[in-house]
Amino acid sequence: MARGLSDDGHRVTFLLLAQSEIDLTDRPDINWVTLVADRQDPKPLAWRIRTHRSLGPTLAKLHATYPIDAVFIVNPDPWIMRDCRNAASRLRVPAYHELTEFPDVVA
């Protein structure tokens, strides 16, 4: 999907929640931003709390730099999905995710 959007002239940025880098040297037009690189925390709840606190401000910073047209959420964690939907909503940006047809599951 990212390649297709990029080929059509859209700017694509991935907000990575657990990885520090992804090698796509053949696609310099696709950007990668790391939110929380260290998921190896011995306490998974600590990682989720750091993600919860960082997600909204990071998305707002990206939006201020390059206006966001849409957010595609590819994360099945309901807490993170809710945080991302709320952050997108505050920016008045539509958010789509794998449970879009069942918004009450996340809300």
XYZ file of C-alpha atoms in Angstrom:
107
model
C 0.000 0.000 0.000
C 2.831 2.395 0.876
C 4.545 1.818 -2.450
C 1.304 2.439 -4.356
C 0.573 5.648 -2.453
C 4.140 6.814 -2.975
C 4.013 5.988 -6.689
C 0.877 8.145 -6.948
C 2.788 11.110 -5.511
C 1.777 10.894 -1.853
C 4.260 11.360 0.962
C 4.277 8.215 3.121
C 5.646 8.128 6.660
C 5.622 5.125 8.966
C 5.493 5.758 12.685
C 7.272 2.712 14.088
C 6.278 1.655 17.573
C 8.857 -1.045 18.251
C 11.491 -1.036 15.516
C 14.372 1.357 15.220
C 14.856 1.082 11.460
C 13.573 -0.701 8.384
C 15.777 -1.067 5.335
C 14.021 0.157 2.214
C 16.950 1.808 0.485
C 15.197 1.343 -2.840
C 12.403 3.698 -1.656
C 13.895 6.914 -0.242
C 10.467 8.561 -0.681
C 9.051 6.462 2.195
C 10.020 7.878 5.603
C 10.416 6.086 8.919
C 9.980 7.696 12.338
C 10.655 5.682 15.482
C 8.392 6.365 18.438
C 9.622 3.892 21.056
C 12.610 1.894 19.830
C 13.150 -0.298 22.865
C 10.330 -2.785 23.277
C 12.650 -5.143 25.101
C 11.623 -3.580 28.398
C 11.187 -6.370 30.946
C 7.780 -4.904 31.760
C 5.483 -4.778 28.696
C 3.203 -2.342 30.492
C 6.061 0.182 30.732
C 6.518 0.050 26.945
C 2.798 0.588 26.392
C 2.747 3.551 28.790
C 5.691 5.175 26.990
C 3.897 4.619 23.681
C 0.664 6.010 25.141
C 2.427 9.201 26.276
C 4.428 9.707 23.052
C 1.927 8.884 20.329
C -0.180 12.063 20.314
C 2.703 14.566 20.528
C 4.703 12.693 17.865
C 1.760 12.596 15.456
C 1.095 16.310 16.077
C 4.761 17.125 15.368
C 4.656 15.163 12.101
C 1.415 16.907 11.130
C 2.960 20.329 11.786
C 5.903 19.467 9.522
C 3.939 17.810 6.716
C 0.121 17.936 6.921
C -1.327 14.452 7.296
C -4.207 13.454 5.015
C -4.980 10.110 6.640
C -3.705 7.734 9.283
C -3.647 3.988 8.672
C -3.298 2.062 11.915
C -1.667 -1.328 11.577
C -1.543 -2.457 15.181
C -4.018 -4.841 16.799
C -3.400 -3.558 20.345
C -6.710 -1.892 21.362
C -5.034 0.579 23.719
C -2.563 1.815 21.091
C -5.259 1.777 18.412
C -7.483 3.960 20.612
C -4.619 6.359 21.333
C -3.849 6.677 17.635
C -7.512 7.248 16.750
C -7.756 9.922 19.438
C -4.555 11.637 18.253
C -5.789 11.631 14.645
C -9.167 12.946 15.767
C -7.525 15.855 17.605
C -5.787 16.742 14.336
C -9.072 16.296 12.415
C -7.476 13.592 10.294
C -9.396 10.426 9.374
C -8.001 7.230 10.891
C -8.458 3.821 9.322
C -7.599 0.508 10.914
C -8.371 -3.152 10.573
C -11.400 -2.776 12.843
C -12.838 0.302 11.084
C -16.020 -1.600 10.337
C -16.404 -2.228 14.079
C -15.530 1.153 15.661
C -17.279 0.266 18.922
C -14.636 -2.419 19.554
C -11.975 0.287 19.821
C -14.131 3.141 21.160
